[in-house]
mmCIF file of C-alpha atoms in Angstrom:
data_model
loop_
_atom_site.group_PDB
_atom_site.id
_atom_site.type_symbol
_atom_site.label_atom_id
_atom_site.label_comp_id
_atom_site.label_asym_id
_atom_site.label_seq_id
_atom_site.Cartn_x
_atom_site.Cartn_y
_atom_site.Cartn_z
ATOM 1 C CA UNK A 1 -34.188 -65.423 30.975
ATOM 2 C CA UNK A 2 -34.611 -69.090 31.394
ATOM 3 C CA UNK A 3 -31.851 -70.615 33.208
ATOM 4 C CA UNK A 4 -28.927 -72.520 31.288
ATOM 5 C CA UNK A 5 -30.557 -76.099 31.349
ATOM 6 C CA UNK A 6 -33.415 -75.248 29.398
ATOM 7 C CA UNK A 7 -31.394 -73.250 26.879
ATOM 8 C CA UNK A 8 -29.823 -76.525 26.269
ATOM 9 C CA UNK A 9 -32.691 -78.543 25.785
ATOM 10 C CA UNK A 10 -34.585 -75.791 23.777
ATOM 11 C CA UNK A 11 -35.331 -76.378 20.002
ATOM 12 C CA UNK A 12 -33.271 -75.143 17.514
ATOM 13 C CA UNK A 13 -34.230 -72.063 15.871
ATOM 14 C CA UNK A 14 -36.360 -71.829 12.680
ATOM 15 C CA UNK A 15 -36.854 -68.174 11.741
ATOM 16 C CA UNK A 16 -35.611 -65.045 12.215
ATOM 17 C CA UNK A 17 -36.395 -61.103 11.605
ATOM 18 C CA UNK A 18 -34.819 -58.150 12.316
ATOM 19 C CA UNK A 19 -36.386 -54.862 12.906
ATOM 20 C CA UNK A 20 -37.401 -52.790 10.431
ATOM 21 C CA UNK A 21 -35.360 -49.497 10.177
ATOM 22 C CA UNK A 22 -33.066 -50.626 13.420
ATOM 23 C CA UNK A 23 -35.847 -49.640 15.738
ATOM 24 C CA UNK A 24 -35.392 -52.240 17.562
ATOM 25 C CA UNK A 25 -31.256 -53.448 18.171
ATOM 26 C CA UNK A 26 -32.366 -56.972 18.300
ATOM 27 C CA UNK A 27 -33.084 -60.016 16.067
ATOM 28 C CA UNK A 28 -36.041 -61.948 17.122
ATOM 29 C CA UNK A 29 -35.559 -65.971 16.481
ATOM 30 C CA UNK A 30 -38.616 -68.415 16.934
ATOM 31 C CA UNK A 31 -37.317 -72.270 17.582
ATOM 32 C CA UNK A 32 -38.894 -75.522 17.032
ATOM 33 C CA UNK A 33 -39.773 -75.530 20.919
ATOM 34 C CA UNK A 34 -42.291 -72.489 20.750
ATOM 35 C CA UNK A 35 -39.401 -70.270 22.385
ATOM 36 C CA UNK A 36 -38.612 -66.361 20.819
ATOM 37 C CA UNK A 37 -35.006 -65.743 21.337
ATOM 38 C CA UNK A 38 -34.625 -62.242 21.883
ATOM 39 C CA UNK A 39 -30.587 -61.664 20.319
ATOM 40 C CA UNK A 40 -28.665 -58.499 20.756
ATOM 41 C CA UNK A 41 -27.802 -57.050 17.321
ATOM 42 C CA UNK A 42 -24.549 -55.586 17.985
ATOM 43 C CA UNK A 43 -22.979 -58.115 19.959
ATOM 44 C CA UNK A 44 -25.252 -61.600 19.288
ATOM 45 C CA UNK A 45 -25.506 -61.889 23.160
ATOM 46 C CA UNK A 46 -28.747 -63.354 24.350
ATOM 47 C CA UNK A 47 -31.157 -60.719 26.053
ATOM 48 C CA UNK A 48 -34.007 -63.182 26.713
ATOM 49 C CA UNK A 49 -35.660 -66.185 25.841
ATOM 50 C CA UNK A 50 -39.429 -67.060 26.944
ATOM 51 C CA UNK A 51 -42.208 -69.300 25.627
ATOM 52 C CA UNK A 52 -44.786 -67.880 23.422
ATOM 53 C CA UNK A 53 -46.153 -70.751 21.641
ATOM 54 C CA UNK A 54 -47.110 -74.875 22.321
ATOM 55 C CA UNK A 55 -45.544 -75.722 19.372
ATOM 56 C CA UNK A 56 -43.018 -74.515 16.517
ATOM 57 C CA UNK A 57 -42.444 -71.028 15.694
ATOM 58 C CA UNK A 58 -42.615 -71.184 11.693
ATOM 59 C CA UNK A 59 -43.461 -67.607 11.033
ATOM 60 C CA UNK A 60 -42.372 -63.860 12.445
ATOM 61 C CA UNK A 61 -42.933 -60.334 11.097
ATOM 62 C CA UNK A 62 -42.620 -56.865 12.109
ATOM 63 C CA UNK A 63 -45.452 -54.153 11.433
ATOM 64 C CA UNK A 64 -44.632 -50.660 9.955
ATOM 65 C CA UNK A 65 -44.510 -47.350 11.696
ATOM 66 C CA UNK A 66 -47.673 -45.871 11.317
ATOM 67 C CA UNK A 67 -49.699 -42.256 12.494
ATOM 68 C CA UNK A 68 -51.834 -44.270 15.155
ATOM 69 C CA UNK A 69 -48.746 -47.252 16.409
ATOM 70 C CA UNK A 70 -45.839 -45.123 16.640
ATOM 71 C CA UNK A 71 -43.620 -48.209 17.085
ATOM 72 C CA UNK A 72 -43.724 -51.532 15.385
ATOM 73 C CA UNK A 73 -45.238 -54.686 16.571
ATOM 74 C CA UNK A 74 -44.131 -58.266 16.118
ATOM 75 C CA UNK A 75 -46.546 -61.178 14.927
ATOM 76 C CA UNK A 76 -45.881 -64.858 15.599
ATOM 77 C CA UNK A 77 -47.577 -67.979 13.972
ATOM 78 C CA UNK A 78 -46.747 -71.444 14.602
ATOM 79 C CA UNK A 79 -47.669 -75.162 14.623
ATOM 80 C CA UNK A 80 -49.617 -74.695 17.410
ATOM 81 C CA UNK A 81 -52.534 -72.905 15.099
ATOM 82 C CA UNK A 82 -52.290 -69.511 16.724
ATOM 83 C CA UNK A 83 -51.103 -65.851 15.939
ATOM 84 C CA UNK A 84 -49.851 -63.887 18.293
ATOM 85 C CA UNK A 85 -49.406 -59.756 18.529
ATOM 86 C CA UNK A 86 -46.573 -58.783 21.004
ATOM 87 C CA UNK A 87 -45.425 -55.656 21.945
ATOM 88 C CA UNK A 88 -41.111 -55.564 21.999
ATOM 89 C CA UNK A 89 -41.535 -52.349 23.684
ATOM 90 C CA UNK A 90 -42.850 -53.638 26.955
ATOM 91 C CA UNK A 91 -40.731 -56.568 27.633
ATOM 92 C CA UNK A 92 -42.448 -58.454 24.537
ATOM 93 C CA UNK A 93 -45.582 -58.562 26.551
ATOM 94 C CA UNK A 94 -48.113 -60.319 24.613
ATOM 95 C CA UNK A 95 -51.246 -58.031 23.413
ATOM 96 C CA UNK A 96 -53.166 -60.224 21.702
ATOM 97 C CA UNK A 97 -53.605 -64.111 20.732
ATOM 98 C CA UNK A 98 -56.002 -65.047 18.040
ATOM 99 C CA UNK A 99 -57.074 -68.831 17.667
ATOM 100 C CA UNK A 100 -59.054 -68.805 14.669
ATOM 101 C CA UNK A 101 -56.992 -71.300 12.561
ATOM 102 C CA UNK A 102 -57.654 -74.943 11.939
ATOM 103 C CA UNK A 103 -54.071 -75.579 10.538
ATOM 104 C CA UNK A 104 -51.045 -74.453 11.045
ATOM 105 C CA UNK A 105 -49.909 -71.251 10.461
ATOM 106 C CA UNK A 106 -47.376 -71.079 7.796
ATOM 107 C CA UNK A 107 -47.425 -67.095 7.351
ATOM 108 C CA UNK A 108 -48.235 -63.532 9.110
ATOM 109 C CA UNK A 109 -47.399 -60.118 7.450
ATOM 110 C CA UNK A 110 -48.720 -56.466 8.029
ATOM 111 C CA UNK A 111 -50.284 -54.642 5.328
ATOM 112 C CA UNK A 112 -50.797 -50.815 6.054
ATOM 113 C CA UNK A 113 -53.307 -49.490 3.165
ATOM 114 C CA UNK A 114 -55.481 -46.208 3.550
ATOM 115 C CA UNK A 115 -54.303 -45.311 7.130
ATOM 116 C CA UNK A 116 -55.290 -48.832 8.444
ATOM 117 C CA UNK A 117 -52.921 -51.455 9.749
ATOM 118 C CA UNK A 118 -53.950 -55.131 8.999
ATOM 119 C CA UNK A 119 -52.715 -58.343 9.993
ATOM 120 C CA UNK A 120 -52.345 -60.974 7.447
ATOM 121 C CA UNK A 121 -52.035 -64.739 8.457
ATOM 122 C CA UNK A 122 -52.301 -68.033 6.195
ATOM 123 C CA UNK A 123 -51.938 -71.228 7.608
ATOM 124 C CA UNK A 124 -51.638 -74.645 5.562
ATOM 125 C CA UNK A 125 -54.773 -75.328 4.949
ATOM 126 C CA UNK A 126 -55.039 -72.307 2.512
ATOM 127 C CA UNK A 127 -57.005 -70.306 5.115
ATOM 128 C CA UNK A 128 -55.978 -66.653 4.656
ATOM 129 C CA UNK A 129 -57.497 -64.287 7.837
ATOM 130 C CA UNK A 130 -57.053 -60.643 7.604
ATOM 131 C CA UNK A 131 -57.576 -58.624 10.647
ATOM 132 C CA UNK A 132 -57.904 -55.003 10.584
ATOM 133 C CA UNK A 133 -55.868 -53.877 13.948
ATOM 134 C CA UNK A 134 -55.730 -50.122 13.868
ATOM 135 C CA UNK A 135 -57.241 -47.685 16.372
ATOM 136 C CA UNK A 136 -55.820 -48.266 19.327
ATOM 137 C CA UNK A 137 -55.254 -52.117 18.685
ATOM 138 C CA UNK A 138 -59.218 -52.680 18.583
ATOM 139 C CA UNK A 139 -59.375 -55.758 16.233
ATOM 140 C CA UNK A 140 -62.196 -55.548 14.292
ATOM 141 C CA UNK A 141 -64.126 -58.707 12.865
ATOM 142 C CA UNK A 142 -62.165 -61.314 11.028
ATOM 143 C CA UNK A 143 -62.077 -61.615 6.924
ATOM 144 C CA UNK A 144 -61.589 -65.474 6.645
ATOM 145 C CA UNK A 145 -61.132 -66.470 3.277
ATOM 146 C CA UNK A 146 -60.302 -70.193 2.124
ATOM 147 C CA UNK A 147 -58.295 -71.536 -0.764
#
């Protein structure tokens, strides 16, 4: 955990998910600084705080439980143009980082459809990207779409 001066001058925090069927027994907060609070559910005690992104987190999601990923993972998008795949099982470790944005990213989402897992991200320039991230976590080409 960072120490208690930069907890003070952190942003504030701008979105927050819980995991999906209590799997996890925290609630994972992105602030305006680029910072995931990690929050204990039962007793709203901080278990960590680290930097994940340059810029502010805007957008956080959980994947589902699937055959192949046995526990979920948690996407990040921000400000800063980039989506992130991080594991909360290993100390939030991140797995993956995926710069292929030229705006912001204003969404992520999973989307689990004939035993595939897929991550979904938009960003504000009406740029949707859908990356098929099953098998192992071997991201397969891109599907970049604009709007």
């Amino acid at each position: 955990m960072e120490d208690a001066d930069e907890v003070t001058n952190m942003g504030r925090i701008w979105t927050m998910i819980s995991s999906p069927n209590n799997q996890i027994p925290h609630i994972i907060c992105g602030d305006k600084c680029g910072y995931i609070w990690v929050i204990d559910r039962d007793n709203l005690t901080i278990k960590n705080i680290f930097e994940c992104h340059e810029d502010q987190i805007i957008t956080l999601a959980f994947s589902p439980i699937t055959d192949d990923l046995r526990s979920s993972l948690l996407a990040t998008g921000s400000w800063d143009k980039v989506v992130k795949l991080i594991n909360p099982f290993t100390e939030y470790t991140t797995i993956a980082e995926f710069k292929d944005h030229e705006a912001a990213i204003i969404h992520v989402d999973f989307w689990y459809f004939n035993d595939e897992l897929y991550l979904i991200s938009f960003d504000c320039a009406g740029t949707i990207i859908l990356r098929n991230i099953s098998r192992s976590l071997q991201v397969g080409p891109p599907l970049i779409k604009n709007y």
